[in-house]
Every structure is written in structure tokens, then in C-alpha cells.
Amino acid sequence: MLLPIFLVVLADVFALTLVLPLLAIYAERFGATPLDATLLVSVFATCQLVSSPLLGRLSDRIGRKPVLVMSQIGTFIGLIVMAEAHTLWLLYVARIIDGATAGNLTVAQAYIADNTPPDRRARAFGLIGIAFGLGFFLGPAVTGHLSRYGLEAPIWAAAGLSMTSILCTTFLLKNQPIPTAPSDGADLPAGRRPGVLDWEAYAPYLRRPVLSGLLTQFFCFSFAFATFTSGFALFAERTFHWEGHPFTPREIGYLFAYAGFFGIILQGGLIGRLVQRFGEPRLVATGFGAMAAGYLLLGLIDQVGPLVAVATLTAFGQGVLRPTLTSLITQHVDRHDQGAVLGVSQSLGSIAQITAPPLGGFLIGTGALHTWAFVAACAAAGGLVAARWGSGSVSRTTTRPETADAAAAG
């Protein structure tokens, strides 16, 4: 039953990561400034923040499968518009269409929650983590290869994969009835993601002593990660050279693929063993330290050799922080609040994706390349500072392997 969902998520993530290494450089073809290019990320995240709760609630009323198909069709149309774009404003239209229908992951999580018994649910969510790991490895690698045939080639490939995911959903996924309530009275693990103006949903969690610190750390992580992913292509083509030419989406794609491969190693069971050996608080501190050191080093180098060390540091930090922080966040609320607090953390991640890219684009556009990297490093360092109220206040715990798998999916 879960194989179709795995294929759906894998195809969607694959399509996303095919576009990620080249979006900003593709926008420059149409006269975009670095700020214009990074705003494409913010526009998508803004539309997603507004639409995702609406799509989730709609799926509660009419079923998961119809909404999932609708969301995938929106992604497909957005990619077609992007591939056929001849002006910058059409790129924005493409990102708006994609963002306004970007409820794939939320609805897929809800489908798993509907159709998986509680004792198997954590490992079922681990499938999403595996799909993400494979997608973030394969997508950029394919982009690196296809970009030699033109920047449109990876986008068309992404559109083809998006159509594949639509076909998988239509013909392989069963349309199951929606349960009125979980048997144990708890929220569904996918939860209800708060709306953009639903401040009352955020406040109770942001007031809790340890939980507020953990959510602050998650925002710092998301801000640093969004700064890096949205601006790195622009930074790299201005900073690094390979075989006598500036970095292109080919080199950027291969570098992202290397980081994705590192993530697969972590997701393949290593993260669970690291948590058991060192405990989540220490692992969180190490992850933020690795990210901060990597971004700081990035602002000081202009050679490819040290760049591999940067990619290793940042990939390790990113790979351990998301699952461990998510695990700690869910451990500090009652079971019936876990779905809602995961929705809060997802929304905080979207807010970071809205605010970080334009700041990075402005800095890169004004030639402050090193400052851009240092901003990402400072955001990661902020996660270390916030540990005093968040992960640093948590006593050492041992997380079951299946809990780590589920956290990785978040």
C-alpha cells in the first residue's frame, strides 16, 4: 500500500531537486538580478505557506487522493510554464502556480497516517525520509548531466517526472476513506498546519520554556539552510572556477549531489546510532557547529578543493539537525499535540524560506559575497546560542531507531 506513496514522493522530490541547482542562473538569462532570482524562492514559499493548510483541510473533506492529484497537476503546469518562459514575469507565474498547489508532502503524510496503524506509523514515515534522501542525491546529479544540453533540459525532465507522479497517484494509489478521528484520540501525525495568520495556533507552543527554544533552533536551522540553498548558485558562479570557466549548473548540481549522497548515508541508519551514542542535545550542538564552520569557511575560500570540505561539513550539519530537532520537538508535547507542533515547525521553516532568500539576493547583488556566507554562518551560530533555552536544556535521551526514522521524514 505504501509503495505508491513512496514513488509519488520520490518523483516529486526528484522533480524539485532537478530545478534547484539552476533556478537562479536560469532566471539571470531573463535579466534577473540576484534579488529577483532569490525572490522566486520566496514567492513559492509564500504561496505554499498560505495554500498548504487549505489543501490539507480540503483533503479532510473530499479525500487525500483527489487533492494529491490536484497538487501534482499544479506542479506539472508550473514546470511547463517555467520551461517555456521567455520573460522573467513568466518565471514568477510558474512559481506562483507551483507554490499555490504545493500540498504534496502534507497530503502524502496524511495518507500514510490514515492507512497505517500507530505501531507501524513511524517506520512508514521513514519512507518519506528515504525518498527525500534519494531525490536530493539523484536530482542534482541528473541536472549536472542534463545541463550540458541547455538549462531547459533538466526542467523538462522534472516535468516528465511530475507527470510520472500524477500517473502513479491516479492508477496505483487507492482512494481510502478518511477516518473521523484516530482510535487513540490523538491528532494525525501529519497534523494541521497553522495558517499564515493563525497566530493563536503558534502562541501556546512559543510560550513553553524548552519547546520555544527548540522551535527557535529549528527556525535558525531553516534560515541558514534557506540562505545557502537559495543563494549558493549565484555565489558559486561568481566565486569558483572549474577547467577555466565559472561554475555552471553542471558543477553546482554535482556538488549538491555529493551533499545528497552524504545525507543518504546519515538517513540509512547512521543517525539512529549517533543519537543512541551521543544523545540528541550533543548531536544538535555538533550539527549547528558543523554548519556554522562550513558557512564561515565558505566565505573565506575561492578554490574547489576546500569547497568539498565545506560541502561535507554543511551536509553533515543539515543531515543531523532536521531529524534530531524534529524528534526533540515532538518529545516535548503531549501525543495529541504532536501533529500541531509539527505543523508549527513546518510553518516556521516556510517563514525562513520567505525571509532568507531576498536578504541573500540583496547581499550578492551588491557584491557582498563573503557577507552572504557569514549571514548563513551567523544563523547557524544562533542555533548554538538558542541551545541554552532549547536542546541544551534537555537531559540526554535515547531515541528509538523508528523515532529517528520518523523525525527524518519531517
Tab-separated table of N, CA, C and O in Angstrom, residues 59-147:
chain	number	residue	atom	x	y	z
A	59	SER	N	-8.429	18.145	1.842
A	59	SER	CA	-8.256	16.691	1.762
A	59	SER	C	-9.010	15.984	2.880
A	59	SER	O	-9.386	14.816	2.730
A	60	ASP	N	-9.229	16.673	4.004
A	60	ASP	CA	-10.035	16.085	5.077
A	60	ASP	C	-11.493	15.924	4.651
A	60	ASP	O	-12.194	15.041	5.136
A	61	ARG	N	-11.923	16.804	3.742
A	61	ARG	CA	-13.328	16.801	3.345
A	61	ARG	C	-13.590	15.914	2.124
A	61	ARG	O	-14.605	15.223	2.077
A	62	ILE	N	-12.712	15.964	1.133
A	62	ILE	CA	-13.011	15.259	-0.116
A	62	ILE	C	-12.097	14.057	-0.364
A	62	ILE	O	-12.286	13.331	-1.334
A	63	GLY	N	-11.117	13.854	0.503
A	63	GLY	CA	-10.231	12.705	0.339
A	63	GLY	C	-8.821	13.122	-0.036
A	63	GLY	O	-8.600	14.190	-0.622
A	64	ARG	N	-7.859	12.264	0.306
A	64	ARG	CA	-6.453	12.581	0.055
A	64	ARG	C	-6.106	12.511	-1.429
A	64	ARG	O	-5.423	13.379	-1.959
A	65	LYS	N	-6.580	11.458	-2.096
A	65	LYS	CA	-6.154	11.230	-3.472
A	65	LYS	C	-6.532	12.370	-4.417
A	65	LYS	O	-5.671	12.828	-5.192
A	66	PRO	N	-7.780	12.872	-4.416
A	66	PRO	CA	-8.111	13.966	-5.342
A	66	PRO	C	-7.258	15.217	-5.124
A	66	PRO	O	-6.826	15.854	-6.090
A	67	VAL	N	-6.998	15.560	-3.861
A	67	VAL	CA	-6.199	16.753	-3.581
A	67	VAL	C	-4.745	16.522	-3.972
A	67	VAL	O	-4.072	17.420	-4.483
A	68	LEU	N	-4.251	15.313	-3.748
A	68	LEU	CA	-2.879	14.999	-4.140
A	68	LEU	C	-2.711	15.117	-5.652
A	68	LEU	O	-1.722	15.689	-6.132
A	69	VAL	N	-3.672	14.610	-6.413
A	69	VAL	CA	-3.611	14.727	-7.875
A	69	VAL	C	-3.663	16.192	-8.289
A	69	VAL	O	-2.894	16.638	-9.167
A	70	MET	N	-4.553	16.973	-7.671
A	70	MET	CA	-4.650	18.393	-7.997
A	70	MET	C	-3.336	19.116	-7.716
A	70	MET	O	-2.877	19.940	-8.517
A	71	SER	N	-2.720	18.794	-6.593
A	71	SER	CA	-1.450	19.423	-6.243
A	71	SER	C	-0.368	19.069	-7.254
A	71	SER	O	0.418	19.927	-7.678
A	72	GLN	N	-0.331	17.813	-7.665
A	72	GLN	CA	0.684	17.380	-8.625
A	72	GLN	C	0.471	18.010	-9.999
A	72	GLN	O	1.439	18.337	-10.690
A	73	ILE	N	-0.769	18.164	-10.383
A	73	ILE	CA	-1.054	18.821	-11.661
A	73	ILE	C	-0.564	20.268	-11.629
A	73	ILE	O	-0.018	20.775	-12.613
A	74	GLY	N	-0.732	20.935	-10.478
A	74	GLY	CA	-0.228	22.302	-10.355
A	74	GLY	C	1.281	22.358	-10.522
A	74	GLY	O	1.818	23.250	-11.194
A	75	THR	N	1.979	21.399	-9.920
A	75	THR	CA	3.431	21.336	-10.077
A	75	THR	C	3.809	21.116	-11.540
A	75	THR	O	4.725	21.759	-12.068
A	76	PHE	N	3.100	20.212	-12.206
A	76	PHE	CA	3.376	19.925	-13.613
A	76	PHE	C	3.176	21.172	-14.480
A	76	PHE	O	4.038	21.504	-15.315
A	77	ILE	N	2.077	21.872	-14.274
A	77	ILE	CA	1.814	23.080	-15.061
A	77	ILE	C	2.880	24.140	-14.789
A	77	ILE	O	3.374	24.806	-15.706
A	78	GLY	N	3.252	24.295	-13.511
A	78	GLY	CA	4.282	25.271	-13.171
A	78	GLY	C	5.601	24.981	-13.868
A	78	GLY	O	6.292	25.892	-14.346
A	79	LEU	N	5.979	23.695	-13.951
A	79	LEU	CA	7.235	23.327	-14.617
A	79	LEU	C	7.154	23.578	-16.120
A	79	LEU	O	8.137	24.010	-16.737
A	80	ILE	N	6.004	23.299	-16.724
A	80	ILE	CA	5.837	23.559	-18.159
A	80	ILE	C	5.972	25.056	-18.441
A	80	ILE	O	6.659	25.471	-19.380
A	81	VAL	N	5.316	25.871	-17.625
A	81	VAL	CA	5.420	27.324	-17.799
A	81	VAL	C	6.869	27.774	-17.632
A	81	VAL	O	7.370	28.628	-18.384
A	82	MET	N	7.571	27.204	-16.662
A	82	MET	CA	8.967	27.571	-16.441
A	82	MET	C	9.833	27.210	-17.646
A	82	MET	O	10.670	27.997	-18.098
A	83	ALA	N	9.638	26.005	-18.187
A	83	ALA	CA	10.450	25.572	-19.321
A	83	ALA	C	10.185	26.403	-20.564
A	83	ALA	O	11.086	26.624	-21.384
A	84	GLU	N	8.938	26.884	-20.719
A	84	GLU	CA	8.557	27.650	-21.900
A	84	GLU	C	8.688	29.157	-21.698
A	84	GLU	O	8.387	29.927	-22.609
A	85	ALA	N	9.124	29.577	-20.523
A	85	ALA	CA	9.178	31.011	-20.218
A	85	ALA	C	10.177	31.731	-21.127
A	85	ALA	O	11.241	31.201	-21.457
A	86	HIS	N	9.797	32.952	-21.513
A	86	HIS	CA	10.695	33.806	-22.288
A	86	HIS	C	10.907	35.158	-21.615
A	86	HIS	O	11.668	35.983	-22.101
A	87	THR	N	10.225	35.355	-20.483
A	87	THR	CA	10.378	36.590	-19.719
A	87	THR	C	10.417	36.248	-18.242
A	87	THR	O	9.959	35.177	-17.813
A	88	LEU	N	10.932	37.177	-17.454
A	88	LEU	CA	11.070	36.947	-16.020
A	88	LEU	C	9.721	36.810	-15.342
A	88	LEU	O	9.550	35.972	-14.441
A	89	TRP	N	8.739	37.582	-15.787
A	89	TRP	CA	7.452	37.543	-15.092
A	89	TRP	C	6.785	36.178	-15.249
A	89	TRP	O	6.048	35.733	-14.366
A	90	LEU	N	7.077	35.473	-16.357
A	90	LEU	CA	6.517	34.131	-16.511
A	90	LEU	C	7.144	33.147	-15.526
A	90	LEU	O	6.486	32.191	-15.080
A	91	LEU	N	8.403	33.372	-15.179
A	91	LEU	CA	9.018	32.533	-14.145
A	91	LEU	C	8.300	32.716	-12.811
A	91	LEU	O	8.081	31.751	-12.069
A	92	TYR	N	7.939	33.962	-12.509
A	92	TYR	CA	7.191	34.205	-11.274
A	92	TYR	C	5.815	33.536	-11.332
A	92	TYR	O	5.353	32.971	-10.335
A	93	VAL	N	5.166	33.591	-12.493
A	93	VAL	CA	3.877	32.909	-12.646
A	93	VAL	C	4.029	31.414	-12.396
A	93	VAL	O	3.211	30.789	-11.709
A	94	ALA	N	5.108	30.840	-12.943
A	94	ALA	CA	5.355	29.411	-12.753
A	94	ALA	C	5.527	29.065	-11.285
A	94	ALA	O	4.975	28.063	-10.793
A	95	ARG	N	6.272	29.884	-10.548
A	95	ARG	CA	6.498	29.607	-9.123
A	95	ARG	C	5.232	29.826	-8.308
A	95	ARG	O	4.997	29.125	-7.325
A	96	ILE	N	4.406	30.786	-8.711
A	96	ILE	CA	3.137	31.018	-8.012
A	96	ILE	C	2.203	29.828	-8.193
A	96	ILE	O	1.564	29.345	-7.245
A	97	ILE	N	2.107	29.319	-9.431
A	97	ILE	CA	1.259	28.158	-9.694
A	97	ILE	C	1.719	26.960	-8.876
A	97	ILE	O	0.918	26.272	-8.228
A	98	ASP	N	3.030	26.720	-8.899
A	98	ASP	CA	3.577	25.576	-8.169
A	98	ASP	C	3.375	25.740	-6.669
A	98	ASP	O	2.943	24.810	-5.973
A	99	GLY	N	3.661	26.930	-6.139
A	99	GLY	CA	3.519	27.165	-4.709
A	99	GLY	C	2.082	27.108	-4.234
A	99	GLY	O	1.787	26.612	-3.146
A	100	ALA	N	1.162	27.610	-5.060
A	100	ALA	CA	-0.253	27.639	-4.674
A	100	ALA	C	-0.862	26.248	-4.600
A	100	ALA	O	-1.913	26.062	-3.981
A	101	THR	N	-0.215	25.278	-5.219
A	101	THR	CA	-0.730	23.905	-5.183
A	101	THR	C	0.242	22.960	-4.478
A	101	THR	O	0.128	21.730	-4.612
A	102	ALA	N	1.191	23.526	-3.722
A	102	ALA	CA	2.267	22.716	-3.132
A	102	ALA	C	1.832	22.076	-1.827
A	102	ALA	O	2.310	22.420	-0.755
A	103	GLY	N	0.910	21.133	-1.926
A	103	GLY	CA	0.485	20.403	-0.737
A	103	GLY	C	0.819	18.931	-0.803
A	103	GLY	O	0.281	18.127	-0.032
A	104	ASN	N	1.719	18.560	-1.729
A	104	ASN	CA	2.006	17.141	-1.957
A	104	ASN	C	2.449	16.421	-0.694
A	104	ASN	O	1.912	15.378	-0.330
A	105	LEU	N	3.459	16.972	-0.023
A	105	LEU	CA	4.035	16.281	1.122
A	105	LEU	C	3.047	16.203	2.281
A	105	LEU	O	2.906	15.166	2.930
A	106	THR	N	2.359	17.310	2.555
A	106	THR	CA	1.392	17.327	3.652
A	106	THR	C	0.304	16.273	3.449
A	106	THR	O	-0.043	15.528	4.369
A	107	VAL	N	-0.231	16.205	2.226
A	107	VAL	CA	-1.302	15.248	1.949
A	107	VAL	C	-0.762	13.821	1.937
A	107	VAL	O	-1.434	12.886	2.396
A	108	ALA	N	0.458	13.632	1.437
A	108	ALA	CA	1.059	12.294	1.454
A	108	ALA	C	1.250	11.808	2.883
A	108	ALA	O	0.997	10.637	3.202
A	109	GLN	N	1.686	12.705	3.780
A	109	GLN	CA	1.828	12.344	5.185
A	109	GLN	C	0.478	11.965	5.781
A	109	GLN	O	0.370	11.001	6.555
A	110	ALA	N	-0.549	12.730	5.431
A	110	ALA	CA	-1.884	12.437	5.955
A	110	ALA	C	-2.375	11.082	5.452
A	110	ALA	O	-3.020	10.328	6.190
A	111	TYR	N	-2.076	10.754	4.204
A	111	TYR	CA	-2.483	9.458	3.652
A	111	TYR	C	-1.816	8.318	4.424
A	111	TYR	O	-2.458	7.308	4.754
A	112	ILE	N	-0.521	8.468	4.720
A	112	ILE	CA	0.179	7.449	5.499
A	112	ILE	C	-0.460	7.307	6.876
A	112	ILE	O	-0.676	6.202	7.376
A	113	ALA	N	-0.771	8.445	7.503
A	113	ALA	CA	-1.376	8.411	8.832
A	113	ALA	C	-2.736	7.715	8.801
A	113	ALA	O	-3.088	6.968	9.720
A	114	ASP	N	-3.505	7.943	7.734
A	114	ASP	CA	-4.832	7.332	7.625
A	114	ASP	C	-4.765	5.817	7.493
A	114	ASP	O	-5.656	5.110	7.959
A	115	ASN	N	-3.723	5.323	6.837
A	115	ASN	CA	-3.708	3.936	6.408
A	115	ASN	C	-2.635	3.090	7.078
A	115	ASN	O	-2.345	1.984	6.620
A	116	THR	N	-2.061	3.583	8.161
A	116	THR	CA	-1.014	2.852	8.862
A	116	THR	C	-1.356	2.789	10.340
A	116	THR	O	-1.655	3.819	10.952
A	117	PRO	N	-1.325	1.608	10.952
A	117	PRO	CA	-1.592	1.511	12.389
A	117	PRO	C	-0.508	2.234	13.180
A	117	PRO	O	0.631	2.366	12.716
A	118	PRO	N	-0.835	2.723	14.378
A	118	PRO	CA	0.123	3.522	15.150
A	118	PRO	C	1.463	2.841	15.373
A	118	PRO	O	2.504	3.501	15.332
A	119	ASP	N	1.477	1.526	15.576
A	119	ASP	CA	2.737	0.862	15.879
A	119	ASP	C	3.656	0.727	14.666
A	119	ASP	O	4.829	0.409	14.803
A	120	ARG	N	3.127	0.992	13.453
A	120	ARG	CA	3.944	0.920	12.240
A	120	ARG	C	4.112	2.277	11.580
A	120	ARG	O	4.738	2.405	10.532
A	121	ARG	N	3.554	3.293	12.210
A	121	ARG	CA	3.487	4.598	11.558
A	121	ARG	C	4.859	5.268	11.470
A	121	ARG	O	5.189	5.911	10.469
A	122	ALA	N	5.693	5.123	12.500
A	122	ALA	CA	6.991	5.796	12.490
A	122	ALA	C	7.864	5.297	11.344
A	122	ALA	O	8.466	6.081	10.612
A	123	ARG	N	7.909	3.976	11.185
A	123	ARG	CA	8.720	3.438	10.095
A	123	ARG	C	8.110	3.777	8.736
A	123	ARG	O	8.835	3.944	7.751
A	124	ALA	N	6.792	3.895	8.674
A	124	ALA	CA	6.159	4.285	7.421
A	124	ALA	C	6.574	5.699	7.030
A	124	ALA	O	6.865	5.989	5.861
A	125	PHE	N	6.622	6.598	8.012
A	125	PHE	CA	7.084	7.953	7.727
A	125	PHE	C	8.557	7.969	7.335
A	125	PHE	O	9.018	8.873	6.644
A	126	GLY	N	9.308	6.967	7.789
A	126	GLY	CA	10.699	6.876	7.392
A	126	GLY	C	10.862	6.723	5.892
A	126	GLY	O	11.896	7.101	5.328
A	127	LEU	N	9.833	6.171	5.199
A	127	LEU	CA	9.889	6.056	3.746
A	127	LEU	C	10.008	7.420	3.088
A	127	LEU	O	10.668	7.571	2.057
A	128	ILE	N	9.365	8.436	3.676
A	128	ILE	CA	9.460	9.776	3.112
A	128	ILE	C	10.881	10.293	3.239
A	128	ILE	O	11.417	10.934	2.331
A	129	GLY	N	11.509	9.994	4.378
A	129	GLY	CA	12.902	10.401	4.548
A	129	GLY	C	13.809	9.746	3.518
A	129	GLY	O	14.715	10.387	2.972
A	130	ILE	N	13.571	8.461	3.233
A	130	ILE	CA	14.367	7.765	2.228
A	130	ILE	C	14.134	8.385	0.849
A	130	ILE	O	15.081	8.594	0.074
A	131	ALA	N	12.879	8.680	0.528
A	131	ALA	CA	12.570	9.296	-0.766
A	131	ALA	C	13.256	10.653	-0.900
A	131	ALA	O	13.789	10.984	-1.969
A	132	PHE	N	13.254	11.436	0.180
A	132	PHE	CA	13.927	12.731	0.142
A	132	PHE	C	15.429	12.553	-0.069
A	132	PHE	O	16.052	13.277	-0.853
A	133	GLY	N	16.021	11.592	0.647
A	133	GLY	CA	17.458	11.370	0.502
A	133	GLY	C	17.839	10.982	-0.912
A	133	GLY	O	18.792	11.528	-1.487
A	134	LEU	N	17.079	10.042	-1.505
A	134	LEU	CA	17.359	9.632	-2.876
A	134	LEU	C	17.156	10.788	-3.850
A	134	LEU	O	17.948	10.988	-4.777
A	135	GLY	N	16.073	11.552	-3.629
A	135	GLY	CA	15.787	12.669	-4.528
A	135	GLY	C	16.864	13.729	-4.499
A	135	GLY	O	17.270	14.254	-5.548
A	136	PHE	N	17.351	14.055	-3.300
A	136	PHE	CA	18.372	15.097	-3.186
A	136	PHE	C	19.740	14.625	-3.675
A	136	PHE	O	20.629	15.447	-3.898
A	137	PHE	N	19.906	13.315	-3.857
A	137	PHE	CA	21.129	12.802	-4.474
A	137	PHE	C	20.976	12.702	-5.986
A	137	PHE	O	21.812	13.215	-6.758
A	138	LEU	N	19.895	12.072	-6.441
A	138	LEU	CA	19.731	11.809	-7.867
A	138	LEU	C	19.390	13.067	-8.662
A	138	LEU	O	19.903	13.272	-9.767
A	139	GLY	N	18.509	13.920	-8.105
A	139	GLY	CA	18.064	15.099	-8.845
A	139	GLY	C	19.208	16.012	-9.274
A	139	GLY	O	19.384	16.288	-10.477
A	140	PRO	N	20.022	16.518	-8.339
A	140	PRO	CA	21.128	17.388	-8.742
A	140	PRO	C	22.133	16.692	-9.660
A	140	PRO	O	22.720	17.332	-10.535
A	141	ALA	N	22.356	15.386	-9.453
A	141	ALA	CA	23.296	14.668	-10.321
A	141	ALA	C	22.792	14.641	-11.759
A	141	ALA	O	23.560	14.860	-12.706
A	142	VAL	N	21.503	14.381	-11.931
A	142	VAL	CA	20.924	14.377	-13.278
A	142	VAL	C	20.969	15.783	-13.874
A	142	VAL	O	21.230	15.958	-15.075
A	143	THR	N	20.716	16.796	-13.057
A	143	THR	CA	20.815	18.175	-13.535
A	143	THR	C	22.224	18.474	-14.028
A	143	THR	O	22.408	19.112	-15.074
A	144	GLY	N	23.225	18.046	-13.261
A	144	GLY	CA	24.600	18.255	-13.685
A	144	GLY	C	24.870	17.651	-15.047
A	144	GLY	O	25.611	18.225	-15.862
A	145	HIS	N	24.262	16.497	-15.332
A	145	HIS	CA	24.459	15.855	-16.629
A	145	HIS	C	23.645	16.526	-17.731
A	145	HIS	O	24.163	16.814	-18.819
A	146	LEU	N	22.364	16.791	-17.453
A	146	LEU	CA	21.482	17.306	-18.496
A	146	LEU	C	21.752	18.758	-18.853
A	146	LEU	O	21.427	19.194	-19.961
A	147	SER	N	22.323	19.540	-17.930
A	147	SER	CA	22.517	20.970	-18.185
A	147	SER	C	23.453	21.226	-19.358
A	147	SER	O	23.438	22.316	-19.928
